CSV table of N, CA and C in Angstrom, one decimal:
chain,number,residue,atom,x,y,z
A,1,ARG,N,0.0,12.3,-13.6
A,1,ARG,CA,-1.3,12.0,-13.7
A,1,ARG,C,-1.9,11.2,-12.2
A,2,GLY,N,-3.4,11.4,-12.4
A,2,GLY,CA,-3.8,10.7,-11.0
A,2,GLY,C,-4.0,9.6,-11.0
A,3,VAL,N,-4.6,8.6,-10.3
A,3,VAL,CA,-4.5,7.3,-9.9
A,3,VAL,C,-5.7,6.8,-11.1
A,4,VAL,N,-6.9,7.6,-11.1
A,4,VAL,CA,-7.7,7.0,-12.2
A,4,VAL,C,-7.4,7.0,-13.5
A,5,GLU,N,-6.5,8.2,-13.8
A,5,GLU,CA,-5.8,8.0,-15.1
A,5,GLU,C,-5.1,7.0,-15.2
A,6,ARG,N,-4.1,6.4,-14.3
A,6,ARG,CA,-3.3,5.4,-14.6
A,6,ARG,C,-3.9,4.0,-14.7
A,7,LEU,N,-5.2,3.9,-13.7
A,7,LEU,CA,-6.0,3.0,-13.8
A,7,LEU,C,-6.7,2.4,-15.2
A,8,ARG,N,-7.0,3.6,-16.0
A,8,ARG,CA,-7.6,3.5,-17.3
A,8,ARG,C,-6.5,3.0,-18.2
A,9,GLU,N,-5.5,3.1,-17.7
A,9,GLU,CA,-4.3,2.7,-18.8
A,9,GLU,C,-3.8,1.3,-18.3
A,10,MET,N,-4.2,0.6,-17.7
A,10,MET,CA,-3.5,-0.6,-16.9
A,10,MET,C,-3.6,-1.8,-17.9
A,11,LYS,N,-2.3,-2.5,-18.4
A,11,LYS,CA,-2.8,-3.3,-19.1
A,11,LYS,C,-3.3,-4.6,-18.6
A,12,LYS,N,-3.7,-5.5,-19.4
A,12,LYS,CA,-4.3,-7.1,-19.1
A,12,LYS,C,-3.1,-7.5,-18.1
A,13,GLU,N,-1.9,-7.8,-18.7
A,13,GLU,CA,-1.0,-8.4,-17.6
A,13,GLU,C,-0.6,-7.6,-16.4
A,14,GLN,N,-0.7,-6.3,-16.3
A,14,GLN,CA,-0.8,-5.7,-15.2
A,14,GLN,C,-1.9,-6.1,-14.0
A,15,LEU,N,-2.9,-6.0,-14.7
A,15,LEU,CA,-4.3,-6.2,-14.0
A,15,LEU,C,-4.2,-7.7,-13.4
A,16,LEU,N,-4.0,-8.8,-14.3
A,16,LEU,CA,-3.8,-10.0,-13.5
A,16,LEU,C,-2.7,-10.0,-12.3
A,17,LYS,N,-1.4,-9.3,-12.8
A,17,LYS,CA,-0.6,-9.5,-11.8
A,17,LYS,C,-1.4,-9.0,-10.3
A,18,HIS,N,-2.2,-7.8,-10.5
A,18,HIS,CA,-2.5,-7.5,-9.3
A,18,HIS,C,-3.4,-8.4,-8.5
A,19,CYS,N,-4.4,-9.1,-9.4
A,19,CYS,CA,-5.2,-10.1,-9.2
A,19,CYS,C,-4.7,-11.2,-8.4
A,20,HIS,N,-3.6,-11.7,-9.1
A,20,HIS,CA,-2.6,-12.7,-8.6
A,20,HIS,C,-2.2,-12.6,-7.1
A,21,GLU,N,-1.7,-11.4,-6.7
A,21,GLU,CA,-1.3,-10.8,-5.6
A,21,GLU,C,-2.6,-10.7,-4.5
A,22,ALA,N,-3.5,-10.1,-5.0
A,22,ALA,CA,-4.5,-10.4,-4.0
A,22,ALA,C,-4.9,-11.6,-3.5
A,23,ILE,N,-4.8,-12.5,-4.5
A,23,ILE,CA,-5.1,-13.8,-3.9
A,23,ILE,C,-4.1,-14.4,-3.1
A,24,LYS,N,-2.6,-14.0,-3.2
A,24,LYS,CA,-1.6,-14.6,-2.4
A,24,LYS,C,-1.8,-13.9,-0.8
A,25,THR,N,-2.4,-12.7,-1.1
A,25,THR,CA,-2.6,-11.8,0.0
A,25,THR,C,-3.6,-12.3,1.0
A,26,GLU,N,-4.9,-13.1,0.5
A,26,GLU,CA,-5.7,-13.8,1.2
A,26,GLU,C,-5.4,-15.3,1.7
A,27,GLU,N,-4.7,-15.6,0.8
A,27,GLU,CA,-4.1,-16.9,1.4
A,27,GLU,C,-3.1,-16.8,2.7
A,28,THR,N,-2.1,-15.7,2.5
A,28,THR,CA,-1.5,-15.4,3.8
A,28,THR,C,-2.2,-15.2,5.0
A,29,ALA,N,-3.2,-14.3,4.7
A,29,ALA,CA,-4.2,-13.8,5.9
A,29,ALA,C,-4.9,-14.6,6.7
A,30,THR,N,-5.1,-15.8,5.4
A,30,THR,CA,-6.0,-16.9,6.1
A,30,THR,C,-5.0,-18.0,7.1
A,31,THR,N,-3.7,-18.0,6.7
A,31,THR,CA,-2.9,-18.8,7.2
A,31,THR,C,-2.7,-18.1,8.5
A,32,VAL,N,-2.4,-16.9,8.5
A,32,VAL,CA,-2.2,-16.1,10.1
A,32,VAL,C,-3.5,-16.4,11.1
A,33,TYR,N,-4.3,-16.3,10.4
A,33,TYR,CA,-5.9,-16.4,11.2
A,33,TYR,C,-5.7,-17.5,11.8
A,34,LEU,N,-5.3,-18.9,11.0
A,34,LEU,CA,-5.8,-20.0,11.5
A,34,LEU,C,-4.6,-20.3,12.7
A,35,LYS,N,-3.1,-19.6,12.9
A,35,LYS,CA,-2.3,-19.7,13.8
A,35,LYS,C,-2.7,-19.1,14.7
A,36,HIS,N,-3.6,-17.9,14.6
A,36,HIS,CA,-4.0,-17.1,15.8
A,36,HIS,C,-5.1,-17.8,16.7
A,37,LEU,N,-6.0,-18.3,15.7
A,37,LEU,CA,-7.2,-19.1,16.3
A,37,LEU,C,-6.6,-20.4,17.2
A,38,SER,N,-5.4,-21.2,16.7
A,38,SER,CA,-4.9,-22.3,17.3
A,38,SER,C,-4.4,-21.7,18.6
A,39,ALA,N,-3.7,-20.9,18.8
A,39,ALA,CA,-3.0,-20.2,19.8
A,39,ALA,C,-4.0,-19.8,20.8
A,40,ILE,N,-5.1,-19.1,20.4
A,40,ILE,CA,-6.0,-18.6,21.2
A,40,ILE,C,-6.6,-19.8,22.0
A,41,VAL,N,-7.1,-20.8,21.2
A,41,VAL,CA,-7.9,-21.8,21.7
A,41,VAL,C,-7.0,-22.7,23.0
A,42,LEU,N,-5.7,-22.7,22.4
A,42,LEU,CA,-4.9,-23.7,23.3
A,42,LEU,C,-4.4,-23.1,24.3
A,43,ARG,N,-3.9,-21.7,24.3
A,43,ARG,CA,-3.2,-20.9,25.4
A,43,ARG,C,-3.3,-19.7,25.9
A,44,SER,N,-4.6,-19.4,25.4
A,44,SER,CA,-5.1,-18.2,26.1
A,44,SER,C,-5.5,-17.8,27.5
A,45,GLY,N,-6.1,-19.0,28.1
A,45,GLY,CA,-6.7,-19.0,29.5
A,45,GLY,C,-7.9,-18.2,29.3
A,46,LEU,N,-8.5,-17.6,28.4
A,46,LEU,CA,-9.8,-17.1,28.6
A,46,LEU,C,-10.9,-17.7,28.6
A,47,PRO,N,-12.2,-17.4,29.4
A,47,PRO,CA,-13.0,-17.9,29.5
A,47,PRO,C,-13.7,-18.4,28.1
A,48,GLU,N,-14.5,-19.8,28.1
A,48,GLU,CA,-15.2,-19.9,27.1
A,48,GLU,C,-16.0,-19.1,26.3
A,49,PRO,N,-17.0,-18.5,27.0
A,49,PRO,CA,-17.6,-17.4,25.9
A,49,PRO,C,-16.7,-16.2,25.3
A,50,ASP,N,-15.4,-16.0,25.7
A,50,ASP,CA,-14.9,-14.9,25.1
A,50,ASP,C,-14.2,-15.7,24.0
A,51,ILE,N,-13.8,-17.1,24.3
A,51,ILE,CA,-13.0,-17.9,22.9
A,51,ILE,C,-14.0,-18.1,22.0
A,52,SER,N,-15.3,-18.2,22.4
A,52,SER,CA,-16.2,-18.4,21.4
A,52,SER,C,-16.4,-17.2,20.2
A,53,LYS,N,-16.6,-16.1,21.1
A,53,LYS,CA,-16.6,-14.9,20.5
A,53,LYS,C,-15.4,-14.9,19.2
A,54,ILE,N,-13.9,-15.1,19.8
A,54,ILE,CA,-13.1,-14.8,19.0
A,54,ILE,C,-13.1,-15.7,18.1
A,55,LYS,N,-13.2,-16.9,18.4
A,55,LYS,CA,-13.3,-18.4,16.9
A,55,LYS,C,-14.2,-17.6,16.2
A,56,TYR,N,-15.6,-17.2,16.6
A,56,TYR,CA,-16.6,-16.7,15.6
A,56,TYR,C,-16.0,-15.7,14.6
A,57,THR,N,-15.1,-14.6,15.1
A,57,THR,CA,-14.7,-13.5,14.4
A,57,THR,C,-13.5,-14.0,13.5
A,58,ILE,N,-12.7,-14.9,13.9
A,58,ILE,CA,-11.8,-15.3,13.3
A,58,ILE,C,-12.4,-16.4,12.1
A,59,GLU,N,-13.3,-17.1,12.5
A,59,GLU,CA,-13.7,-17.7,11.4
A,59,GLU,C,-14.6,-17.2,10.4
A,60,PHE,N,-15.3,-16.2,10.8
A,60,PHE,CA,-15.7,-14.9,9.7
A,60,PHE,C,-14.7,-14.6,9.0
A,61,LEU,N,-13.7,-14.0,9.4
A,61,LEU,CA,-12.4,-13.7,8.4
A,61,LEU,C,-11.8,-14.5,7.6
A,62,ILE,N,-12.0,-15.5,8.1
A,62,ILE,CA,-11.5,-16.7,7.2
A,62,ILE,C,-12.3,-16.9,5.8
A,63,ALA,N,-13.5,-17.3,6.6
A,63,ALA,CA,-14.7,-17.2,5.2
A,63,ALA,C,-14.5,-16.0,4.3
A,64,MET,N,-14.5,-14.6,4.7
A,64,MET,CA,-14.3,-13.7,3.9
A,64,MET,C,-13.3,-13.6,3.1
A,65,ASN,N,-12.0,-14.1,3.5
A,65,ASN,CA,-10.8,-14.0,2.8
A,65,ASN,C,-11.1,-15.0,1.7
A,66,THR,N,-11.7,-16.3,1.9
A,66,THR,CA,-12.0,-17.3,1.0
A,66,THR,C,-12.9,-16.9,-0.4
A,67,ARG,N,-14.1,-16.3,0.2
A,67,ARG,CA,-15.0,-15.5,-0.8
A,67,ARG,C,-14.4,-14.6,-1.6
A,68,HIS,N,-13.4,-13.7,-1.1
A,68,HIS,CA,-12.6,-12.8,-1.9
A,68,HIS,C,-11.8,-13.3,-2.7
A,69,LYS,N,-11.2,-14.5,-2.3
A,69,LYS,CA,-10.4,-15.2,-3.1
A,69,LYS,C,-11.1,-15.7,-4.3
A,70,GLU,N,-12.3,-16.4,-4.0
A,70,GLU,CA,-13.1,-16.9,-5.2
A,70,GLU,C,-13.4,-15.9,-6.4
A,71,LEU,N,-13.5,-14.7,-5.5
A,71,LEU,CA,-14.0,-13.4,-6.5
A,71,LEU,C,-13.0,-13.2,-7.4
A,72,MET,N,-11.7,-13.2,-6.7
A,72,MET,CA,-10.4,-12.5,-7.6
A,72,MET,C,-10.2,-13.5,-8.7
A,73,GLN,N,-10.4,-15.1,-8.4
A,73,GLN,CA,-10.1,-15.9,-9.2
A,73,GLN,C,-11.4,-15.9,-10.5
A,74,SER,N,-12.5,-15.8,-10.2
A,74,SER,CA,-13.6,-15.5,-11.1
A,74,SER,C,-13.4,-14.3,-12.1
A,75,LEU,N,-12.4,-13.2,-11.3
A,75,LEU,CA,-12.1,-12.1,-12.0
A,75,LEU,C,-11.1,-12.4,-13.1
A,76,ILE,N,-9.9,-13.1,-12.5
A,76,ILE,CA,-9.0,-13.4,-13.2
A,76,ILE,C,-9.5,-14.5,-14.9
A,77,ASN,N,-10.3,-15.3,-14.4
A,77,ASN,CA,-11.1,-16.3,-15.5
A,77,ASN,C,-11.5,-15.2,-16.6
A,78,ARG,N,-12.4,-14.3,-16.1
A,78,ARG,CA,-12.9,-13.3,-17.0
A,78,ARG,C,-12.0,-12.7,-17.8
A,79,ILE,N,-11.0,-11.8,-17.4
A,79,ILE,CA,-10.1,-11.2,-18.0
A,79,ILE,C,-9.1,-12.0,-18.9
A,80,LEU,N,-9.1,-13.3,-18.5
A,80,LEU,CA,-8.4,-14.2,-19.5
A,80,LEU,C,-9.4,-14.6,-20.8
A,81,GLU,N,-10.6,-14.4,-20.5
A,81,GLU,CA,-11.3,-14.7,-21.8
A,81,GLU,C,-11.6,-13.4,-22.6
A,82,GLU,N,-11.3,-12.5,-22.1
A,82,GLU,CA,-11.7,-11.2,-22.8
A,82,GLU,C,-10.4,-10.7,-23.7
A,83,ASP,N,-11.1,-10.2,-25.0
A,83,ASP,CA,-9.5,-9.7,-25.6
A,83,ASP,C,-9.1,-8.3,-25.5
A,84,ILE,N,-10.0,-7.5,-24.4
A,84,ILE,CA,-9.4,-6.4,-24.1
A,84,ILE,C,-8.0,-6.3,-23.7
A,85,ASP,N,-7.4,-5.5,-23.8
A,85,ASP,CA,-6.0,-5.5,-23.1
A,85,ASP,C,-5.5,-4.0,-22.1
A,86,VAL,N,-6.8,-3.1,-22.4
A,86,VAL,CA,-6.7,-1.7,-21.7
A,86,VAL,C,-7.6,-1.8,-20.8
A,87,TYR,N,-7.6,-1.5,-19.4
A,87,TYR,CA,-8.8,-1.7,-18.5
A,87,TYR,C,-8.7,-0.4,-17.6
């Protein structure tokens, strides 16, 4: 069977498990980004314009991770409210 067929047969518990894993991934990525941001600012020796660009990019990634985490939590809440068991 293909991916689409398998996804059509996904049970609520499986879908919730994948959503929770996605949230954990976002949290881990944010932690990694923050560590890199700190290291870049404190030890890189790069000129300020370069540091500013890097900081902006990492802060953007963190914001997108946060948004994705919020969307996944919203999806989890919606799934929990539904009576559907196959997605």
